[in-house]
Short mmCIF file of C-alpha atoms and ligand atoms in Angstrom, two decimals:
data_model
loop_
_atom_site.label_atom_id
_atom_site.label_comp_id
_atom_site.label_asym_id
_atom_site.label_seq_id
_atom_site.Cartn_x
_atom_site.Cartn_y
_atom_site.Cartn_z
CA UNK A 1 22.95 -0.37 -19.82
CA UNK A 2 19.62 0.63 -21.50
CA UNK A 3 19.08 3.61 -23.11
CA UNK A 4 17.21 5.13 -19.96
CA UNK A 5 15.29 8.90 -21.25
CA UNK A 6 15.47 10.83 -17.76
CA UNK A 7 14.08 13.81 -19.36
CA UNK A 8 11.07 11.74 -20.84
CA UNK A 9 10.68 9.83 -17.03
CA UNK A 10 10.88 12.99 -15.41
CA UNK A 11 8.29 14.68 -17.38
CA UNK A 12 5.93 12.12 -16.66
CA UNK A 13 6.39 11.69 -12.67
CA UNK A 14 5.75 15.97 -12.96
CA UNK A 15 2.66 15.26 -15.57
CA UNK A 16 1.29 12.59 -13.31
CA UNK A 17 1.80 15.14 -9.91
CA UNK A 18 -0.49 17.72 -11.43
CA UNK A 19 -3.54 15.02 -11.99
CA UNK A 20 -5.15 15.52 -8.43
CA UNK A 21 -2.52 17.85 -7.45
CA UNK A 22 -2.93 18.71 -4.00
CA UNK A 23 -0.44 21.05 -2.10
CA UNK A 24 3.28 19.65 -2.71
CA UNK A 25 1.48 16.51 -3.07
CA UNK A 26 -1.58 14.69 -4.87
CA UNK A 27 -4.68 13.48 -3.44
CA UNK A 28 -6.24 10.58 -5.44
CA UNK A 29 -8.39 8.10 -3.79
CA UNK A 30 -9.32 4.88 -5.58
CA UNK A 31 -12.20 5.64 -8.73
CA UNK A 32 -12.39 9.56 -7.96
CA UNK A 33 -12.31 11.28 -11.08
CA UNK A 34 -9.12 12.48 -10.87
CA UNK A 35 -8.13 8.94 -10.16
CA UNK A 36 -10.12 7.76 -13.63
CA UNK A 37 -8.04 10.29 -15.34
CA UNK A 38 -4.59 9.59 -14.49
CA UNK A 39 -5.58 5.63 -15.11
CA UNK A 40 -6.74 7.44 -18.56
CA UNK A 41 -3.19 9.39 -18.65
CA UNK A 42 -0.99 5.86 -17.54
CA UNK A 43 -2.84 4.01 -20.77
CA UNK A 44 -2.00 6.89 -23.77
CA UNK A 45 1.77 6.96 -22.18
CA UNK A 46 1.55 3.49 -22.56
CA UNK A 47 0.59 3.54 -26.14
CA UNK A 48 2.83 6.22 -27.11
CA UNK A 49 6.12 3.58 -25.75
CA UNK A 50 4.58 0.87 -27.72
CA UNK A 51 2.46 -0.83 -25.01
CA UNK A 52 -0.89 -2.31 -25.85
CA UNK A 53 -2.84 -1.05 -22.95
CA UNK A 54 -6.33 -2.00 -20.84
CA UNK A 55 -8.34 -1.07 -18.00
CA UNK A 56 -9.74 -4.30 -16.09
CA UNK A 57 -12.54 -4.75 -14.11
CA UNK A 58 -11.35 -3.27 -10.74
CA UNK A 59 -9.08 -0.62 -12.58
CA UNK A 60 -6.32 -2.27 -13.03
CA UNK A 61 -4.28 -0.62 -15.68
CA UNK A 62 -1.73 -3.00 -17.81
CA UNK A 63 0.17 -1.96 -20.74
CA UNK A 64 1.22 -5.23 -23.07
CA UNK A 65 4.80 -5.37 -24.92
CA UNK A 66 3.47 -6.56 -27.90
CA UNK A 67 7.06 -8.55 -29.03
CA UNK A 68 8.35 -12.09 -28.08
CA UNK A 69 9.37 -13.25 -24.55
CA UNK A 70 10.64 -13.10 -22.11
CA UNK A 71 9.01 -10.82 -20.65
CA UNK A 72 9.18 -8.95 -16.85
CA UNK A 73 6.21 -7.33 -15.30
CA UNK A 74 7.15 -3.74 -13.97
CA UNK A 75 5.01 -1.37 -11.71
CA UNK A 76 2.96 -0.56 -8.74
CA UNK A 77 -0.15 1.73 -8.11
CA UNK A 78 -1.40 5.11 -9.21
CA UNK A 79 -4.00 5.89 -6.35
CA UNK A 80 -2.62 7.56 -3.61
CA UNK A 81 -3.67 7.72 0.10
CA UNK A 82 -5.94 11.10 0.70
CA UNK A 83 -3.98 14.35 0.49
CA UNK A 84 -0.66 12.43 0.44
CA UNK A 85 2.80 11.66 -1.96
CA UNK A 86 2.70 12.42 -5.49
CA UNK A 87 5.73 9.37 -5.48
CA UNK A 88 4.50 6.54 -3.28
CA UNK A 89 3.20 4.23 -6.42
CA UNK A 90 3.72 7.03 -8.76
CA UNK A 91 7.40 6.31 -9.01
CA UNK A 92 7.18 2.68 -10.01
CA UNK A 93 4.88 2.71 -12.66
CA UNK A 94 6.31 5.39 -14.30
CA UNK A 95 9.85 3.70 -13.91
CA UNK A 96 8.21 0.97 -15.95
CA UNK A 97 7.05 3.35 -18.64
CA UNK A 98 10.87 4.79 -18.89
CA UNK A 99 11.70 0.96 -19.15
CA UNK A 100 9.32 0.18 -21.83
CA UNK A 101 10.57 3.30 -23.88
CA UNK A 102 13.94 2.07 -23.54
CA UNK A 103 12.95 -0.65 -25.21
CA UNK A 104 13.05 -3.43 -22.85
CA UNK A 105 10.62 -6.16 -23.43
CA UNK A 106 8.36 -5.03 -20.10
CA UNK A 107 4.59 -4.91 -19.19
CA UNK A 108 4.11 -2.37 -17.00
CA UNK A 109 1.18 -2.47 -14.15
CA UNK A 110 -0.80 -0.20 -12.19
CA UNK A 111 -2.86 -2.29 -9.59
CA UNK A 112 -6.01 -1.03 -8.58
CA UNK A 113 -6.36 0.50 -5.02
CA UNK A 114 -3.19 -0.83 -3.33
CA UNK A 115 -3.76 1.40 -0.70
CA UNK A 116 -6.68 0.15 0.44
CA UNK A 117 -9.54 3.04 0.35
CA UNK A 118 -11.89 -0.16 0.00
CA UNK A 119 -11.54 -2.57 2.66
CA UNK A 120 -10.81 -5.71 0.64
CA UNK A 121 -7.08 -5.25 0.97
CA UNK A 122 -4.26 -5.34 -1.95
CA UNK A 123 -8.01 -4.93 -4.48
CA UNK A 124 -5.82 -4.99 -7.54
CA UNK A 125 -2.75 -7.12 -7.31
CA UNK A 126 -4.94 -10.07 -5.31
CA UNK A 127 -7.55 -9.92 -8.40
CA UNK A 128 -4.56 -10.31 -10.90
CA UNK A 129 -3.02 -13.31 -9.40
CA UNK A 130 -6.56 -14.78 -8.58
CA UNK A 131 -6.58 -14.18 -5.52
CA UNK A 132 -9.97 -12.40 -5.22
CA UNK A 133 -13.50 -14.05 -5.05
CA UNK A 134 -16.92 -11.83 -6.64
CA UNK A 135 -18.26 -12.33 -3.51
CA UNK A 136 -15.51 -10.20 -1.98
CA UNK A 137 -16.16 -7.40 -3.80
CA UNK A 138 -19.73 -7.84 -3.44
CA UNK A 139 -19.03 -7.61 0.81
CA UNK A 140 -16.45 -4.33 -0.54
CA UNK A 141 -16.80 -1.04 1.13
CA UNK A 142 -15.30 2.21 1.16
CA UNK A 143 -13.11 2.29 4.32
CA UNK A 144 -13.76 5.97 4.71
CA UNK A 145 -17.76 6.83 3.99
CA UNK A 146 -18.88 2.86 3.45
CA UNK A 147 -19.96 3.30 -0.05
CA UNK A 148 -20.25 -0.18 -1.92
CA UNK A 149 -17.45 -1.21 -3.94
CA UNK A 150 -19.77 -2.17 -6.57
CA UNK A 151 -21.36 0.91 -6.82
CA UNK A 152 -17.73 2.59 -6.93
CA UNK A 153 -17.05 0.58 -9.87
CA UNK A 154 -19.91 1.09 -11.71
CA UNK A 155 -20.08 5.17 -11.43
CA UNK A 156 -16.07 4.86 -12.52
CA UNK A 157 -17.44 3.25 -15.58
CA UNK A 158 -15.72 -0.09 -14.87
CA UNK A 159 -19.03 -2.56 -14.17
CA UNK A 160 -18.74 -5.73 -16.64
CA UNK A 161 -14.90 -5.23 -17.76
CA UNK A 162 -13.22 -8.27 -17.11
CA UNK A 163 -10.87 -8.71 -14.79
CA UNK A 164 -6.71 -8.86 -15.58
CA UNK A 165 -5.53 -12.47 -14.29
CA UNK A 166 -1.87 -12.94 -14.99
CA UNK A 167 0.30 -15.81 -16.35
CA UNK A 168 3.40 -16.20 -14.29
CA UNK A 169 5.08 -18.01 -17.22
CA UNK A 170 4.96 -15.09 -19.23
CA UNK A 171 7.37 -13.23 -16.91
CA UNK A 172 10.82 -13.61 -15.42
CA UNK A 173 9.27 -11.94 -12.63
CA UNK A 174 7.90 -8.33 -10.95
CA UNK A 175 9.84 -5.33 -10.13
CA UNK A 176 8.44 -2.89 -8.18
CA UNK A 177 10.73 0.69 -7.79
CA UNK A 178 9.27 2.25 -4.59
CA UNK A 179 9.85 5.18 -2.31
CA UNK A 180 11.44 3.91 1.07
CA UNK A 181 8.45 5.45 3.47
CA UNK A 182 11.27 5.92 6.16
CA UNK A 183 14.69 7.42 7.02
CA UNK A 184 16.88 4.27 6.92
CA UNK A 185 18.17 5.39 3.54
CA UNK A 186 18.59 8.70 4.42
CA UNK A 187 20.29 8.05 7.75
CA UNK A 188 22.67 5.58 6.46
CA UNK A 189 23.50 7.93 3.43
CA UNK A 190 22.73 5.48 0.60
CA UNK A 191 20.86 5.90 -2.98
CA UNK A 192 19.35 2.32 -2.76
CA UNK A 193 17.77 -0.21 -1.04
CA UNK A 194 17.29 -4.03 -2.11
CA UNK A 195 14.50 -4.97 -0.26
CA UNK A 196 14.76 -8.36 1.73
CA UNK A 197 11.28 -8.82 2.98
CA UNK A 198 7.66 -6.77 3.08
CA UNK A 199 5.93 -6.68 5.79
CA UNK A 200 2.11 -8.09 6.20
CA UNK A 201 -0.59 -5.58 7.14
CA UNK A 202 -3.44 -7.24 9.58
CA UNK A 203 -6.13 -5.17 9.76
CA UNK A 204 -9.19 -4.62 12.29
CA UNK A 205 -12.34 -2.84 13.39
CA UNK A 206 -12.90 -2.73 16.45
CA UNK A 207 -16.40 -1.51 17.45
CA UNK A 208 -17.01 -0.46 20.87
CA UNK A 209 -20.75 -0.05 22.03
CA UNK A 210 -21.87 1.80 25.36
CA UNK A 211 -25.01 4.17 26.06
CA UNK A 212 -25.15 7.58 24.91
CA UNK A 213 -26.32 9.97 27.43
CA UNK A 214 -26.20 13.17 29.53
CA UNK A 215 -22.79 14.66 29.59
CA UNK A 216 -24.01 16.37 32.76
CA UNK A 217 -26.73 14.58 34.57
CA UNK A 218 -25.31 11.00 33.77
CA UNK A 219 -23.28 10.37 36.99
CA UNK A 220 -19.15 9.06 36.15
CA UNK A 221 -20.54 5.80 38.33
CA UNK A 222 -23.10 4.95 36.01
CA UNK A 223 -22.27 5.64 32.20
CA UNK A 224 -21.38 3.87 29.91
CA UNK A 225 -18.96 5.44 28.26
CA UNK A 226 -17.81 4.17 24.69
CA UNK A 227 -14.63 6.68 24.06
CA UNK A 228 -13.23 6.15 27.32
CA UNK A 229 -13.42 2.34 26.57
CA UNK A 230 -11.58 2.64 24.00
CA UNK A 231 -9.24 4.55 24.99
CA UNK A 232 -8.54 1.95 28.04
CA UNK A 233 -8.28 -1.05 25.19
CA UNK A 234 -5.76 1.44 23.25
CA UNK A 235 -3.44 1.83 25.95
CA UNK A 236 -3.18 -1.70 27.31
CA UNK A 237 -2.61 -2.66 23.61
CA UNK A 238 0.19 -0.42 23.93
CA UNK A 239 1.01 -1.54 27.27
CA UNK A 240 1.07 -5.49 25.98
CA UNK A 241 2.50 -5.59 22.67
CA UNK A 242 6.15 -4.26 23.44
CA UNK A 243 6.22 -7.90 25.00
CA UNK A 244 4.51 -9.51 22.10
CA UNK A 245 6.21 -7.86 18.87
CA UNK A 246 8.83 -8.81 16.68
CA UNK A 247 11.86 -6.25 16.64
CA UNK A 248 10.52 -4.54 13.61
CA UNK A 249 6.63 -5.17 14.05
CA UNK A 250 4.78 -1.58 14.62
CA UNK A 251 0.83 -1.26 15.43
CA UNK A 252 -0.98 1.77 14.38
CA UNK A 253 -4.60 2.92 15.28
CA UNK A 254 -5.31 5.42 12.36
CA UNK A 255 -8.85 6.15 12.77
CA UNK A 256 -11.22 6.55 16.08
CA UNK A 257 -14.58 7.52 15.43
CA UNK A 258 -17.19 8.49 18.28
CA UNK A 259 -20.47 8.85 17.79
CA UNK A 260 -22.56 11.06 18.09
CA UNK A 261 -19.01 13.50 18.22
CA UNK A 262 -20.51 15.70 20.18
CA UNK A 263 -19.20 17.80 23.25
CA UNK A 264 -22.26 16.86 25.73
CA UNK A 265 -23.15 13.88 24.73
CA UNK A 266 -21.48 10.72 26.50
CA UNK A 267 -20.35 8.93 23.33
CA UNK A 268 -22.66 5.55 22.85
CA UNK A 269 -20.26 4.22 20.25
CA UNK A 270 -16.69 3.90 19.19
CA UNK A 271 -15.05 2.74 16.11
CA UNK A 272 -11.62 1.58 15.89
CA UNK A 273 -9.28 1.09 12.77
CA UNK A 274 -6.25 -0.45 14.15
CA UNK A 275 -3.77 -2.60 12.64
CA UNK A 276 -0.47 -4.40 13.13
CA UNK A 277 2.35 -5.90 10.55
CA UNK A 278 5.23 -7.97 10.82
CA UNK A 279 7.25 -9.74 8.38
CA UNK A 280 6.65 -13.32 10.20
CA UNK A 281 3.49 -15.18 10.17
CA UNK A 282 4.33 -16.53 14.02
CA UNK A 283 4.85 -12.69 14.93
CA UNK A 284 1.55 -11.61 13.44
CA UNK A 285 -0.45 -14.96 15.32
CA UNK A 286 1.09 -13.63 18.48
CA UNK A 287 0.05 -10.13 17.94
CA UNK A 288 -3.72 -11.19 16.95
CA UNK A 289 -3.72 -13.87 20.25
CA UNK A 290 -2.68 -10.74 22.45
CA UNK A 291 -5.31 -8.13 20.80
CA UNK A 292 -8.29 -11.17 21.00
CA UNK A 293 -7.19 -11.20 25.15
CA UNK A 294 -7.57 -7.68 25.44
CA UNK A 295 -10.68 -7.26 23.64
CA UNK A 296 -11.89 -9.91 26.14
CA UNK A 297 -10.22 -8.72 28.84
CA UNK A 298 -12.50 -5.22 28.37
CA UNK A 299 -15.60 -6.69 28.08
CA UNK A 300 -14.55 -8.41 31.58
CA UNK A 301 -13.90 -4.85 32.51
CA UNK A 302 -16.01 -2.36 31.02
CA UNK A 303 -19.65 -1.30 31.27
CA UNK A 304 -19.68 -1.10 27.20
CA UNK A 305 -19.51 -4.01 24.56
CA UNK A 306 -16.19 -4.32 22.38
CA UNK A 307 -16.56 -6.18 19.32
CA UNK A 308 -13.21 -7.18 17.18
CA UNK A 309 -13.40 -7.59 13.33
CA UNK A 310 -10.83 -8.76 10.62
CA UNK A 311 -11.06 -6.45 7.86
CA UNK A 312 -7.63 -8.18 6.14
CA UNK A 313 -4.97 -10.37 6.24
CA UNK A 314 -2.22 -9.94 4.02
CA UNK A 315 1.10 -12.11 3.23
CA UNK A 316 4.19 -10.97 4.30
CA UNK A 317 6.93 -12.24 1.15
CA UNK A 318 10.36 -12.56 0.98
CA UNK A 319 11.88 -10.98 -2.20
CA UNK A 320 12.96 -13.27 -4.61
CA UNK A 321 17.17 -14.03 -4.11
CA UNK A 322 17.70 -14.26 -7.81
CA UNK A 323 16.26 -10.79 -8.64
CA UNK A 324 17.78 -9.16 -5.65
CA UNK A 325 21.25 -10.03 -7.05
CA UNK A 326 20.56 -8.33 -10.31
CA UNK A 327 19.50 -5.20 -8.37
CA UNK A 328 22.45 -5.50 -6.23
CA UNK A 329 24.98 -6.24 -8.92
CA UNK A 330 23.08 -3.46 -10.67
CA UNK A 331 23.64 -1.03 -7.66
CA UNK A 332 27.01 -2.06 -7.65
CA UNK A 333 28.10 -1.05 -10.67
CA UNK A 334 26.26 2.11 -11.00
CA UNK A 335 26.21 3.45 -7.48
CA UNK A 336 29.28 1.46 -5.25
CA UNK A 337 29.40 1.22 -1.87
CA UNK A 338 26.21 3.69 -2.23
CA UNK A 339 23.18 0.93 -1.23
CA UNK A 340 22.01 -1.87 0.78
CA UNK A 341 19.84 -4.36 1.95
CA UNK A 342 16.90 -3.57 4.22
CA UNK A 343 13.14 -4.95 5.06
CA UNK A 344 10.20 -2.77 3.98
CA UNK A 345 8.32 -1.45 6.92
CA UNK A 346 5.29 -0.99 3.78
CA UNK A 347 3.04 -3.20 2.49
CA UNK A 348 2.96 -3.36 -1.29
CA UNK A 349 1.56 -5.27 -4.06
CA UNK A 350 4.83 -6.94 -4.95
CA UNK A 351 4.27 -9.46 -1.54
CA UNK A 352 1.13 -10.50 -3.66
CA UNK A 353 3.13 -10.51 -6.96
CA UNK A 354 5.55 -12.95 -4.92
CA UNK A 355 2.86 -15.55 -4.45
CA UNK A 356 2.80 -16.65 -7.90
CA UNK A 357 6.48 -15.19 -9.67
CA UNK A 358 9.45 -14.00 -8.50
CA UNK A 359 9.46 -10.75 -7.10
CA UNK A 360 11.42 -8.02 -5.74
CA UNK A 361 11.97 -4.09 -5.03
CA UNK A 362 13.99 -1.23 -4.98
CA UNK A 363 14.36 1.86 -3.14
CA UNK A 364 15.08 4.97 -3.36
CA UNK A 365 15.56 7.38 0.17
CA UNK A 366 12.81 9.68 1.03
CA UNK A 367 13.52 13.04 2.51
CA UNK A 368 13.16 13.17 5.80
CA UNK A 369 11.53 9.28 5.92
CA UNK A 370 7.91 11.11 5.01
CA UNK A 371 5.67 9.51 3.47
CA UNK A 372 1.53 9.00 3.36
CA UNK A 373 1.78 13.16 3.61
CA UNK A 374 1.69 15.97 0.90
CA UNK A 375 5.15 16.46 1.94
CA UNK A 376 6.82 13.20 0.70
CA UNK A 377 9.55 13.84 -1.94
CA UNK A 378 12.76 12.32 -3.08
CA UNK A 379 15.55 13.84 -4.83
CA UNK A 380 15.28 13.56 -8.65
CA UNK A 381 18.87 12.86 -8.93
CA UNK A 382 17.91 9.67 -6.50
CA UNK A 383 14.84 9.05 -8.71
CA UNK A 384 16.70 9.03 -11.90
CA UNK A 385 19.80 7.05 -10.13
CA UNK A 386 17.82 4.17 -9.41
CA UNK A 387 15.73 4.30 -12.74
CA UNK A 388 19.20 3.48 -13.90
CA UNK A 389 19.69 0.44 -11.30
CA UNK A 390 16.63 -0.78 -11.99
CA UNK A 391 16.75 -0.73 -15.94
CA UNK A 392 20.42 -2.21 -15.46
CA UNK A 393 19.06 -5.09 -13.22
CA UNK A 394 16.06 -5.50 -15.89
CA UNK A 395 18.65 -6.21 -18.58
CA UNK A 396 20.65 -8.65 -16.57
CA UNK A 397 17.26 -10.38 -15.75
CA UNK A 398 15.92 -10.84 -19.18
CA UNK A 399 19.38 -11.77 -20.28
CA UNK A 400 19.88 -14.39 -17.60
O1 HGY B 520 0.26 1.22 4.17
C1 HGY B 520 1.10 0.76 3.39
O2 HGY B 520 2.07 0.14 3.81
C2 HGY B 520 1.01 1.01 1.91
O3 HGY B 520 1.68 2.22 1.65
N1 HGY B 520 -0.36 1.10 1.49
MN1 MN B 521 2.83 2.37 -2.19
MN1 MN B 522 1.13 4.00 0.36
#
């Protein structure tokens, strides 16, 4: 077992919470100052546990074990979504840090913008495994107020910096220590989860365009009205996909925007941000052949225009079977009987990691399943429990 410092690991999960702090929670979107400064904050921890750390070109944050092989690659992301969890990323790149200082041989990782406030999609893990053309983030924008990606890196001071591209041979592989994001944990009354598979997030925009007008004088026969449009599309998309979906597929419209947003205006526009994941490719093709025949089926219907956009793709990956045995055997010996098996209903840049070295996670319950919300939280004696699993299972890894 290492020599795991929960006072030290600890200290910096609180440290890291007050950098943004907002509420209960933190709120630090992707190259926001306070963003900058805990990227600033992961790279002196990393020096001070013997890490030689760097910044990349799209804020990528890696801290170097300077000693011989082998080697494992340890961590996560430090942005969080707006006003949300000071753990979801938090947790794992920290528990890399408390690896590090434990003196396993470990490079620990903080990919850029995992949670996707630009609209490129995994920004930071699909850069490091090469995954990620210029001309991407050229086309990047802020998926909240539009602003360039370019422009975002060059006011955060990162224009020019080269980008991190890793070399799977230099690692055994990529752990990733997570927050579950949902109650199966919890409900079953277990510590820890060995994830089996993570879940691919399709994204879309889906622009709506009618005729703004009257609220009053425009009669209900002859306006064109963009909300109500897509409102229609919403429901039968709710109304088809229970026949469609895969038993653990969900489909989530986070974001509907009308313009002009006003109370006596007939809205002339509408702008979607909907998405679906699945774990299986086939599931995901189904769900995007069923939203494309909707869409259609609208602009068969409607009086307005709907227009359907990919915004991402990602991979769903199955954790590798090698690593999951040396978090379960891990689990096993620390916590018996008190863990199991389970998918992640998350995205996270360990599917990405998966593409080019082994990969695999661990979880720890969330209280109360929340999660994206200033109210997420996790017991520290479950935080510092599977610290423990997941330092045992790094040993048995770089020992293997
Ligand atoms: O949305 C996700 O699954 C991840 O937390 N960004
Ligand atoms: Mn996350
Ligand atoms: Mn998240």
């Amino acid at each position: 077992m290492p020599a795991i410092d929960a006072a030290a690991f600890l200290r910096d999960l609180h440290a890291l919470r007050e950098i943004g702090r907002f509420r209960t929670g933190v709120h630090r979107p992707t190259y926001s100052p306070q963003d900058m400064e805990s990227r600033r904050w992961l790279m002196d921890r990393m020096a001070e546990c013997g890490l030689d750390p760097s910044i990349d070109g799209v804020g990528t944050v890696l801290g170097r074990h300077p000693g011989p092989g082998p080697h494992l690659l340890v961590g996560s992301h430090i942005e969080t979504q707006n006003e949300a969890g000071w753990l979801d990323g938090a947790l794992g790149v920290v528990a890399g840090l408390a690896l590090a200082r434990a003196g396993l041989p470990v490079d620990v990782v903080a990919f850029a913008d995992e949670e996707g406030h630009f609209d490129v999609g995994f920004l930071g893990s699909r850069s490091a495994i090469g995954d990620l053309a210029e001309a991407e983030i050229d086309a990047g924008r802020n998926s909240h107020d539009g602003t360039p990606l370019r422009d975002a890196l060059a006011a955060a001071g990162l224009a020019g910096l080269p980008r991190l591209r890793l070399d799977p041979a230099r690692y055994r592989g990529f752990l990733e220590m997570h927050i579950e994001q949902g109650t199966r944990l919890e409900g079953a009354g277990h510590a820890v989860g060995i994830v089996t598979g993570i879940v691919a997030i399709w994204q879309w925009r889906i622009v709506i365009e009618g005729g703004q007008d009257h609220a009053g004088g425009t009669t209900m026969a002859e306006r064109r009205d963009a909300g109500l449009a897509a409102v229609r599309l919403l429901a039968a998309i709710d109304r088809e996909f229970p026949r469609l979906c895969g038993e653990a597929s969900t489909w989530t419209t986070g974001r509907i925007v009308l313009d002009p947003g006003a109370a006596s205006i007939i809205p002339g526009r509408a702008e979607i941000l909907f998405q679906f994941r699945d774990v299986a490719v086939p599931v995901l093709e189904r769900m995007e052949a069923g939203l494309r025949a909707l869409v259609r089926e609208s602009n068969r219907r409607e009086r307005c225009t709907a227009r359907l956009e990919a915004v991402s793709r990602a991979t769903p990956a199955l954790c590798d079977p090698d690593l999951m045995r040396a978090l379960s055997g891990a689990a096993e010996a620390i916590c018996p009987g008190n863990w199991q098996a389970l998918p992640s209903g998350a995205g996270h840049d360990a599917q990405n990691l998966a593409r080019i070295m082994p990969a695999a996670m661990l979880f720890v319950p969330s209280i109360g399943g929340v999660s994206h919300h200033w109210a997420e939280d996790t017991r520290e004696e479950d935080l510092v429990q599977g610290l423990r699993v997941l330092g045992e299972a790094a040993e048995r890894i770089l020992a293997g």
